[in-house]
PDB file of C-alpha atoms in Angstrom:
ATOM      1  CA  MET A 281     -37.645  14.759  19.774  1.00  0.00           C
ATOM      2  CA  LYS A 282     -34.131  15.100  18.350  1.00  0.00           C
ATOM      3  CA  TYR A 283     -33.713  17.282  15.265  1.00  0.00           C
ATOM      4  CA  THR A 284     -30.934  16.385  12.840  1.00  0.00           C
ATOM      5  CA  GLY A 285     -30.253  15.963   9.142  1.00  0.00           C
ATOM      6  CA  CYS A 286     -28.257  16.608   6.082  1.00  0.00           C
ATOM      7  CA  LEU A 287     -25.599  18.546   7.884  1.00  0.00           C
ATOM      8  CA  PHE A 288     -28.191  21.395   8.285  1.00  0.00           C
ATOM      9  CA  THR A 289     -29.949  22.796  11.292  1.00  0.00           C
ATOM     10  CA  ALA A 290     -33.693  22.667  11.313  1.00  0.00           C
ATOM     11  CA  LEU A 291     -34.783  25.521   9.047  1.00  0.00           C
ATOM     12  CA  VAL A 292     -37.950  26.085   7.187  1.00  0.00           C
ATOM     13  CA  LEU A 293     -36.916  26.045   3.575  1.00  0.00           C
ATOM     14  CA  SER A 294     -38.922  27.226   0.573  1.00  0.00           C
ATOM     15  CA  ILE A 295     -37.943  28.911  -2.710  1.00  0.00           C
ATOM     16  CA  THR A 296     -39.489  30.516  -5.693  1.00  0.00           C
ATOM     17  CA  ALA A 297     -40.983  27.586  -7.612  1.00  0.00           C
ATOM     18  CA  LEU A 298     -39.912  26.312 -10.964  1.00  0.00           C
ATOM     19  CA  PRO A 299     -42.761  26.116 -13.380  1.00  0.00           C
ATOM     20  CA  GLY A 300     -44.772  22.990 -12.672  1.00  0.00           C
ATOM     21  CA  TYR A 301     -43.079  22.198  -9.380  1.00  0.00           C
ATOM     22  CA  GLY A 302     -45.230  24.059  -6.940  1.00  0.00           C
ATOM     23  CA  HIS A 303     -43.935  26.368  -4.203  1.00  0.00           C
ATOM     24  CA  ASP A 304     -42.286  24.080  -1.703  1.00  0.00           C
ATOM     25  CA  LEU A 305     -39.208  22.291  -2.970  1.00  0.00           C
ATOM     26  CA  SER A 306     -38.051  21.125   0.423  1.00  0.00           C
ATOM     27  CA  GLY A 307     -39.538  20.340   3.858  1.00  0.00           C
ATOM     28  CA  PHE A 308     -39.144  18.013   6.741  1.00  0.00           C
ATOM     29  CA  VAL A 309     -39.446  14.266   6.750  1.00  0.00           C
ATOM     30  CA  GLU A 310     -39.664  12.306   9.996  1.00  0.00           C
ATOM     31  CA  ARG A 311     -37.827   8.945  10.204  1.00  0.00           C
ATOM     32  CA  ASN A 312     -37.290   7.039  13.423  1.00  0.00           C
ATOM     33  CA  GLY A 313     -38.251   9.970  15.533  1.00  0.00           C
ATOM     34  CA  ARG A 314     -35.859  12.356  13.781  1.00  0.00           C
ATOM     35  CA  LEU A 315     -36.550  15.256  11.425  1.00  0.00           C
ATOM     36  CA  TYR A 316     -34.640  15.406   8.119  1.00  0.00           C
ATOM     37  CA  ILE A 317     -34.681  18.179   5.515  1.00  0.00           C
ATOM     38  CA  ALA A 318     -35.603  16.568   2.120  1.00  0.00           C
ATOM     39  CA  LEU A 319     -36.193  17.834  -1.292  1.00  0.00           C
ATOM     40  CA  ASP A 320     -39.558  17.495  -2.907  1.00  0.00           C
ATOM     41  CA  PRO A 321     -39.626  14.163  -4.823  1.00  0.00           C
ATOM     42  CA  ALA A 322     -40.277  16.132  -8.017  1.00  0.00           C
ATOM     43  CA  ILE A 323     -36.643  17.329  -7.662  1.00  0.00           C
ATOM     44  CA  SER A 324     -34.920  14.499  -5.872  1.00  0.00           C
ATOM     45  CA  GLU A 325     -36.256  11.841  -8.268  1.00  0.00           C
ATOM     46  CA  ASP A 326     -35.696  13.920 -11.512  1.00  0.00           C
ATOM     47  CA  VAL A 327     -32.102  14.677 -12.259  1.00  0.00           C
ATOM     48  CA  HIS A 328     -33.011  17.213 -14.932  1.00  0.00           C
ATOM     49  CA  ALA A 329     -35.071  19.179 -12.469  1.00  0.00           C
ATOM     50  CA  ALA A 330     -32.329  18.866  -9.902  1.00  0.00           C
ATOM     51  CA  ALA A 331     -29.817  20.267 -12.471  1.00  0.00           C
ATOM     52  CA  SER A 332     -32.069  23.348 -12.957  1.00  0.00           C
ATOM     53  CA  VAL A 333     -32.362  23.848  -9.243  1.00  0.00           C
ATOM     54  CA  ALA A 334     -28.666  23.384  -8.566  1.00  0.00           C
ATOM     55  CA  THR A 335     -27.745  26.618 -10.341  1.00  0.00           C
ATOM     56  CA  ASN A 336     -30.971  28.522  -9.619  1.00  0.00           C
ATOM     57  CA  MET A 337     -29.974  31.524  -7.462  1.00  0.00           C
ATOM     58  CA  SER A 338     -33.630  31.964  -6.513  1.00  0.00           C
ATOM     59  CA  ALA A 339     -33.340  28.744  -4.536  1.00  0.00           C
ATOM     60  CA  SER A 340     -32.050  28.784  -1.021  1.00  0.00           C
ATOM     61  CA  PRO A 341     -28.344  27.635  -0.646  1.00  0.00           C
ATOM     62  CA  HIS A 342     -29.503  24.582   1.266  1.00  0.00           C
ATOM     63  CA  VAL A 343     -31.944  23.586  -1.505  1.00  0.00           C
ATOM     64  CA  ARG A 344     -29.234  24.209  -4.184  1.00  0.00           C
ATOM     65  CA  ALA A 345     -26.797  22.045  -2.133  1.00  0.00           C
ATOM     66  CA  MET A 346     -29.206  19.155  -1.900  1.00  0.00           C
ATOM     67  CA  ALA A 347     -29.963  19.446  -5.690  1.00  0.00           C
ATOM     68  CA  ILE A 348     -26.236  19.249  -6.370  1.00  0.00           C
ATOM     69  CA  GLN A 349     -26.137  16.194  -4.077  1.00  0.00           C
ATOM     70  CA  VAL A 350     -28.678  14.538  -6.286  1.00  0.00           C
ATOM     71  CA  LEU A 351     -26.356  15.001  -9.307  1.00  0.00           C
ATOM     72  CA  THR A 352     -23.528  13.268  -7.566  1.00  0.00           C
ATOM     73  CA  ASN A 353     -25.149   9.946  -8.206  1.00  0.00           C
ATOM     74  CA  ASN A 354     -23.941  10.394 -11.855  1.00  0.00           C
ATOM     75  CA  PRO A 355     -21.519  13.183 -11.972  1.00  0.00           C
ATOM     76  CA  SER A 356     -20.208  12.482 -15.495  1.00  0.00           C
ATOM     77  CA  ALA A 357     -23.701  13.305 -16.906  1.00  0.00           C
ATOM     78  CA  HIS A 358     -23.746  16.799 -15.283  1.00  0.00           C
ATOM     79  CA  ILE A 359     -20.102  18.062 -15.511  1.00  0.00           C
ATOM     80  CA  ASP A 360     -21.068  21.423 -16.778  1.00  0.00           C
ATOM     81  CA  VAL A 361     -23.688  22.104 -14.067  1.00  0.00           C
ATOM     82  CA  LEU A 362     -21.206  20.934 -11.379  1.00  0.00           C
ATOM     83  CA  ARG A 363     -18.515  23.169 -12.783  1.00  0.00           C
ATOM     84  CA  MET A 364     -20.929  26.139 -12.587  1.00  0.00           C
ATOM     85  CA  ALA A 365     -21.795  25.127  -9.043  1.00  0.00           C
ATOM     86  CA  THR A 366     -18.184  25.433  -7.950  1.00  0.00           C
ATOM     87  CA  ARG A 367     -18.685  29.172  -8.343  1.00  0.00           C
ATOM     88  CA  ASP A 368     -21.800  29.243  -6.174  1.00  0.00           C
ATOM     89  CA  PRO A 369     -21.714  31.934  -3.395  1.00  0.00           C
ATOM     90  CA  SER A 370     -22.542  29.139  -0.884  1.00  0.00           C
ATOM     91  CA  LEU A 371     -19.484  27.250   0.420  1.00  0.00           C
ATOM     92  CA  LEU A 372     -21.579  24.186   0.956  1.00  0.00           C
ATOM     93  CA  CYS A 373     -22.676  24.119  -2.677  1.00  0.00           C
ATOM     94  CA  ARG A 374     -19.095  24.693  -3.859  1.00  0.00           C
ATOM     95  CA  MET A 375     -17.747  21.820  -1.795  1.00  0.00           C
ATOM     96  CA  ASN A 376     -20.619  19.487  -2.797  1.00  0.00           C
ATOM     97  CA  ALA A 377     -19.738  20.202  -6.467  1.00  0.00           C
ATOM     98  CA  ALA A 378     -15.985  19.894  -5.885  1.00  0.00           C
ATOM     99  CA  GLU A 379     -16.211  16.531  -4.201  1.00  0.00           C
ATOM    100  CA  ALA A 380     -18.394  15.268  -7.074  1.00  0.00           C
ATOM    101  CA  LEU A 381     -15.890  16.504  -9.659  1.00  0.00           C
ATOM    102  CA  THR A 382     -12.709  15.065  -7.967  1.00  0.00           C
ATOM    103  CA  GLY A 383     -12.715  12.029 -10.211  1.00  0.00           C
ATOM    104  CA  TYR A 384     -13.716  13.911 -13.362  1.00  0.00           C
ATOM    105  CA  ASP A 385     -12.136  17.292 -13.286  1.00  0.00           C
ATOM    106  CA  PRO A 386      -9.611  17.231 -10.431  1.00  0.00           C
ATOM    107  CA  THR A 387      -8.056  20.574 -11.360  1.00  0.00           C
ATOM    108  CA  ILE A 388     -11.336  22.493 -10.771  1.00  0.00           C
ATOM    109  CA  ALA A 389     -12.059  20.431  -7.705  1.00  0.00           C
ATOM    110  CA  ALA A 390      -8.726  21.292  -6.165  1.00  0.00           C
ATOM    111  CA  GLU A 391      -8.944  25.056  -7.187  1.00  0.00           C
ATOM    112  CA  THR A 392     -12.404  25.173  -5.596  1.00  0.00           C
ATOM    113  CA  ALA A 393     -11.151  23.570  -2.325  1.00  0.00           C
ATOM    114  CA  ARG A 394      -8.196  26.057  -2.199  1.00  0.00           C
ATOM    115  CA  GLU A 395     -10.439  29.044  -2.696  1.00  0.00           C
ATOM    116  CA  VAL A 396     -12.813  27.818   0.034  1.00  0.00           C
ATOM    117  CA  LEU A 397      -9.837  27.590   2.372  1.00  0.00           C
ATOM    118  CA  ARG A 398      -8.540  31.022   1.437  1.00  0.00           C
ATOM    119  CA  GLN A 399     -11.958  32.559   2.015  1.00  0.00           C
ATOM    120  CA  LEU A 400     -12.321  30.929   5.506  1.00  0.00           C
ATOM    121  CA  MET A 401      -8.773  31.872   6.513  1.00  0.00           C
ATOM    122  CA  SER A 402      -8.959  35.399   5.383  1.00  0.00           C
ATOM    123  CA  SER A 403     -12.052  36.397   7.242  1.00  0.00           C
ATOM    124  CA  PRO A 404     -14.240  34.427   9.895  1.00  0.00           C
ATOM    125  CA  PRO A 405     -17.513  33.291   8.468  1.00  0.00           C
ATOM    126  CA  ALA A 406     -20.837  34.641   9.716  1.00  0.00           C
ATOM    127  CA  ARG A 407     -21.680  31.115  10.964  1.00  0.00           C
ATOM    128  CA  SER A 408     -19.171  28.841  12.543  1.00  0.00           C
ATOM    129  CA  SER A 409     -20.903  25.877  10.737  1.00  0.00           C
ATOM    130  CA  GLU A 410     -19.180  27.124   7.593  1.00  0.00           C
ATOM    131  CA  TYR A 411     -15.944  25.843   8.942  1.00  0.00           C
ATOM    132  CA  TYR A 412     -17.176  22.399   8.185  1.00  0.00           C
ATOM    133  CA  ASN A 413     -16.671  23.175   4.482  1.00  0.00           C
ATOM    134  CA  GLY A 414     -13.051  23.974   5.247  1.00  0.00           C
ATOM    135  CA  TYR A 415     -12.533  20.568   6.721  1.00  0.00           C
ATOM    136  CA  ARG A 416     -13.946  19.019   3.618  1.00  0.00           C
ATOM    137  CA  ALA A 417     -11.748  21.228   1.426  1.00  0.00           C
ATOM    138  CA  ALA A 418      -8.594  20.317   3.336  1.00  0.00           C
ATOM    139  CA  ILE A 419      -9.399  16.611   3.167  1.00  0.00           C
ATOM    140  CA  LEU A 420     -10.182  16.779  -0.484  1.00  0.00           C
ATOM    141  CA  LEU A 421      -6.829  18.369  -1.155  1.00  0.00           C
ATOM    142  CA  ALA A 422      -4.937  15.848   1.090  1.00  0.00           C
ATOM    143  CA  GLN A 423      -6.609  12.946  -0.791  1.00  0.00           C
ATOM    144  CA  THR A 424      -5.474  14.298  -4.058  1.00  0.00           C
ATOM    145  CA  GLY A 425      -1.863  14.798  -3.015  1.00  0.00           C
ATOM    146  CA  ASP A 426      -1.894  18.431  -1.728  1.00  0.00           C
ATOM    147  CA  PRO A 427      -1.180  19.009   2.071  1.00  0.00           C
ATOM    148  CA  SER A 428      -1.845  22.819   1.728  1.00  0.00           C
ATOM    149  CA  GLY A 429      -5.028  22.529   3.849  1.00  0.00           C
ATOM    150  CA  PHE A 430      -2.920  21.348   6.856  1.00  0.00           C
ATOM    151  CA  ASN A 431      -2.570  24.852   8.403  1.00  0.00           C
ATOM    152  CA  PHE A 432      -6.380  25.290   8.396  1.00  0.00           C
ATOM    153  CA  ILE A 433      -6.855  22.044  10.291  1.00  0.00           C
ATOM    154  CA  THR A 434      -4.258  22.884  12.895  1.00  0.00           C
ATOM    155  CA  ASP A 435      -5.606  26.462  13.210  1.00  0.00           C
ATOM    156  CA  ARG A 436      -9.161  25.134  13.993  1.00  0.00           C
ATOM    157  CA  LEU A 437      -7.699  22.637  16.380  1.00  0.00           C
ATOM    158  CA  THR A 438      -6.071  25.473  18.315  1.00  0.00           C
ATOM    159  CA  HIS A 439      -8.637  28.249  18.030  1.00  0.00           C
ATOM    160  CA  ALA A 440     -12.071  26.597  17.543  1.00  0.00           C
ATOM    161  CA  LYS A 441     -14.611  27.553  20.180  1.00  0.00           C
ATOM    162  CA  TYR A 442     -16.641  24.412  19.926  1.00  0.00           C
ATOM    163  CA  LEU A 443     -15.908  20.858  20.800  1.00  0.00           C
ATOM    164  CA  SER A 444     -17.339  19.525  17.479  1.00  0.00           C
ATOM    165  CA  GLU A 445     -14.766  21.622  15.475  1.00  0.00           C
ATOM    166  CA  LYS A 446     -11.901  20.310  17.594  1.00  0.00           C
ATOM    167  CA  VAL A 447     -13.173  16.727  16.985  1.00  0.00           C
ATOM    168  CA  SER A 448     -13.419  17.399  13.335  1.00  0.00           C
ATOM    169  CA  SER A 449      -9.818  18.671  13.359  1.00  0.00           C
ATOM    170  CA  LEU A 450      -8.534  15.494  15.060  1.00  0.00           C
ATOM    171  CA  ASP A 451     -10.469  13.370  12.711  1.00  0.00           C
ATOM    172  CA  ALA A 452      -8.961  15.155   9.667  1.00  0.00           C
ATOM    173  CA  LEU A 453      -5.308  15.155  10.753  1.00  0.00           C
ATOM    174  CA  PRO A 454      -4.739  11.422   9.775  1.00  0.00           C
ATOM    175  CA  GLU A 455      -5.537  12.376   6.237  1.00  0.00           C
ATOM    176  CA  PHE A 456      -2.099  13.877   6.259  1.00  0.00           C
ATOM    177  CA  ARG A 457      -0.289  10.721   7.225  1.00  0.00           C
ATOM    178  CA  LEU A 458       1.439  10.413   3.865  1.00  0.00           C
ATOM    179  CA  PHE A 459       3.027  13.929   4.151  1.00  0.00           C
ATOM    180  CA  PRO A 460       5.884  13.628   6.601  1.00  0.00           C
ATOM    181  CA  GLU A 461       6.841  17.204   6.031  1.00  0.00           C
ATOM    182  CA  VAL A 462       3.721  18.473   8.066  1.00  0.00           C
ATOM    183  CA  ALA A 463       4.374  16.184  11.035  1.00  0.00           C
ATOM    184  CA  ALA A 464       0.764  15.533  11.786  1.00  0.00           C
ATOM    185  CA  SER A 465       1.639  13.059  14.608  1.00  0.00           C
ATOM    186  CA  GLN A 466       3.564  15.776  16.454  1.00  0.00           C
ATOM    187  CA  VAL A 467       0.668  18.114  16.248  1.00  0.00           C
ATOM    188  CA  VAL A 468      -1.603  15.409  17.978  1.00  0.00           C
ATOM    189  CA  LEU A 469       1.099  14.660  20.610  1.00  0.00           C
ATOM    190  CA  GLN A 470       1.415  18.329  21.537  1.00  0.00           C
ATOM    191  CA  PHE A 471      -2.368  18.667  21.670  1.00  0.00           C
ATOM    192  CA  ILE A 472      -2.515  15.697  24.037  1.00  0.00           C
ATOM    193  CA  GLU A 473       0.233  17.130  26.246  1.00  0.00           C
ATOM    194  CA  ASN A 474      -1.646  20.453  26.429  1.00  0.00           C
ATOM    195  CA  THR A 475      -5.146  18.723  27.201  1.00  0.00           C
ATOM    196  CA  ILE A 476      -4.134  16.223  29.808  1.00  0.00           C
ATOM    197  CA  PRO A 477      -3.771  18.941  32.602  1.00  0.00           C
ATOM    198  CA  VAL A 478      -7.389  19.954  31.974  1.00  0.00           C
ATOM    199  CA  LEU A 479      -8.439  16.592  33.553  1.00  0.00           C
ATOM    200  CA  ALA A 480      -7.310  18.044  36.900  1.00  0.00           C
ATOM    201  CA  GLN A 481      -9.431  21.119  36.657  1.00  0.00           C
ATOM    202  CA  GLY A 482     -12.418  21.512  38.929  1.00  0.00           C
ATOM    203  CA  ASP A 483     -14.927  22.339  36.129  1.00  0.00           C
ATOM    204  CA  PRO A 484     -16.810  19.053  35.219  1.00  0.00           C
ATOM    205  CA  ALA A 485     -17.754  20.367  31.705  1.00  0.00           C
ATOM    206  CA  SER A 486     -14.037  21.054  30.989  1.00  0.00           C
ATOM    207  CA  ARG A 487     -13.017  17.574  32.214  1.00  0.00           C
ATOM    208  CA  GLN A 488     -15.697  16.020  30.120  1.00  0.00           C
ATOM    209  CA  GLU A 489     -14.577  17.880  27.007  1.00  0.00           C
ATOM    210  CA  ALA A 490     -10.960  16.942  27.721  1.00  0.00           C
ATOM    211  CA  ASN A 491     -11.932  13.321  28.092  1.00  0.00           C
ATOM    212  CA  ILE A 492     -13.648  13.309  24.723  1.00  0.00           C
ATOM    213  CA  LEU A 493     -10.793  15.083  22.917  1.00  0.00           C
ATOM    214  CA  LEU A 494      -8.115  12.776  24.433  1.00  0.00           C
ATOM    215  CA  SER A 495     -10.046   9.680  23.365  1.00  0.00           C
ATOM    216  CA  ARG A 496     -10.257  11.162  19.795  1.00  0.00           C
ATOM    217  CA  SER A 497      -6.589  12.086  19.852  1.00  0.00           C
ATOM    218  CA  PHE A 498      -5.554   8.499  20.730  1.00  0.00           C
ATOM    219  CA  LEU A 499      -7.651   7.306  17.787  1.00  0.00           C
ATOM    220  CA  ALA A 500      -5.910   9.880  15.498  1.00  0.00           C
ATOM    221  CA  LEU A 501      -2.530   8.567  16.570  1.00  0.00           C
ATOM    222  CA  PHE A 502      -3.637   5.028  15.618  1.00  0.00           C
ATOM    223  CA  ARG A 503      -4.813   6.186  12.209  1.00  0.00           C
ATOM    224  CA  LEU A 504      -1.525   8.008  11.757  1.00  0.00           C
ATOM    225  CA  HIS A 505       0.423   4.769  12.414  1.00  0.00           C
ATOM    226  CA  ALA A 506       2.384   6.648  15.020  1.00  0.00           C
ATOM    227  CA  VAL A 507       4.786   3.913  15.986  1.00  0.00           C
ATOM    228  CA  ASP A 508       7.454   6.400  16.944  1.00  0.00           C
ATOM    229  CA  ALA A 509       5.133   8.035  19.391  1.00  0.00           C
ATOM    230  CA  ILE A 510       4.719   4.942  21.608  1.00  0.00           C
ATOM    231  CA  PRO A 511       7.455   5.831  24.067  1.00  0.00           C
ATOM    232  CA  GLN A 512       5.860   9.221  24.764  1.00  0.00           C
ATOM    233  CA  MET A 513       2.406   7.692  24.828  1.00  0.00           C
ATOM    234  CA  ARG A 514       3.472   5.273  27.618  1.00  0.00           C
ATOM    235  CA  THR A 515       4.288   8.248  29.894  1.00  0.00           C
ATOM    236  CA  TRP A 516       0.620   9.398  29.964  1.00  0.00           C
ATOM    237  CA  GLY A 517      -0.821   6.273  31.729  1.00  0.00           C
ATOM    238  CA  THR A 518      -0.574   7.498  35.313  1.00  0.00           C
ATOM    239  CA  ARG A 519      -1.929  10.863  34.444  1.00  0.00           C
ATOM    240  CA  LEU A 520      -5.139   9.525  33.009  1.00  0.00           C
ATOM    241  CA  PRO A 521      -8.379   8.263  34.584  1.00  0.00           C
ATOM    242  CA  ASP A 522      -9.100   4.586  34.358  1.00  0.00           C
ATOM    243  CA  ASN A 523     -11.315   4.685  31.181  1.00  0.00           C
ATOM    244  CA  LEU A 524      -8.670   6.669  29.284  1.00  0.00           C
ATOM    245  CA  GLN A 525      -5.825   4.457  30.567  1.00  0.00           C
ATOM    246  CA  LYS A 526      -7.629   1.464  29.070  1.00  0.00           C
ATOM    247  CA  GLU A 527      -8.234   3.180  25.737  1.00  0.00           C
ATOM    248  CA  LEU A 528      -4.565   4.339  25.586  1.00  0.00           C
ATOM    249  CA  ASP A 529      -3.244   0.794  26.394  1.00  0.00           C
ATOM    250  CA  TYR A 530      -5.608  -0.672  23.650  1.00  0.00           C
ATOM    251  CA  ILE A 531      -4.415   1.997  21.048  1.00  0.00           C
ATOM    252  CA  ILE A 532      -0.817   1.256  21.850  1.00  0.00           C
ATOM    253  CA  ARG A 533      -1.320  -2.486  21.264  1.00  0.00           C
ATOM    254  CA  ARG A 534      -3.063  -1.770  17.896  1.00  0.00           C
ATOM    255  CA  ILE A 535      -0.344   0.595  16.770  1.00  0.00           C
ATOM    256  CA  GLU A 536       2.355  -2.038  17.775  1.00  0.00           C
ATOM    257  CA  ALA A 537       0.408  -4.679  15.892  1.00  0.00           C
ATOM    258  CA  ASN A 538       0.218  -2.518  12.789  1.00  0.00           C
ATOM    259  CA  GLY A 539       3.982  -1.677  13.113  1.00  0.00           C
ATOM    260  CA  ASP A 540       4.715  -5.402  13.103  1.00  0.00           C
ATOM    261  CA  LEU A 541       2.662  -5.881   9.935  1.00  0.00           C
ATOM    262  CA  ASP A 542       4.521  -3.032   8.319  1.00  0.00           C
TER     263      ASP A 542
END
C-alpha cells in the first residue's frame, strides 16, 4: 500500500481535545488504496470549530494547518484568525494562512512569505520538508510582483540533496518569467549544461536522476517562453539519449509556436 496525503508524511496525529469534540481530531482515511490524513468531521465540517483549532497551540502543527485550510474556503469571514495564523511557529501554518490572505491582506501575506524565506535562508530547518514552504513563499511573492524569493529557488536548485527539491525548484523558476532582471532562463540553461554530462556516468541512479531533471528543465524553458534559448537548445541533441532528444525537439517546436503567436 502506498502512503500519501496532504503534503504530510504518515504520522499519528492527536491533540488535546476541545470541549465536546473528543480526543482524536485527526486520523487516517483510506481512499483508493492510499492513506490520507484527515480532520475529524466535527472540525472539517464546522468552520467555527476549525477557527478555534487553527490558533490552538495545544493542537499539533499539522492539525492546525488543516484547520487553517478549512478556513480558506471563505477567507473573508476569518481574516482575523488567518492574520493570527501568520505568526504561528509552524511554517506550514504560516504559509497556509498567507496564501489565503493574498487577495484580502496582501501586505501581511507578503510579509509572512518574506519572513518564512528569511528563516529558511538563515539556518537550515530540522526537516528538509520545511523547504517546501519556502517554495510556496517564493511563488507567492513572485505572483504578487516581488522577485525577492528568486535566490532561495536557485540556492535550492544548486544545493538541495533530494531530487524532489530540485524538481520543485525547476517548477518554480517559470514564476519569475516576468522579471527579466533575474534571468531565470539563464539559470535553467546553465543547470542543463551542468547536468547533461551526468548522463555519461556509470551510476544508473545518477543517470536516472539526470534524465528526470533534464526533462523537467526542458519544460521549464517552455514555460519561460525561452525563444532566445533555442539556438543553444539545438546543440544538446546529439548529447542526449533518444527519449530526451524527442522531448527536446517537441519542446523547441512548442516554444517556436508560442513565439510566432507572440
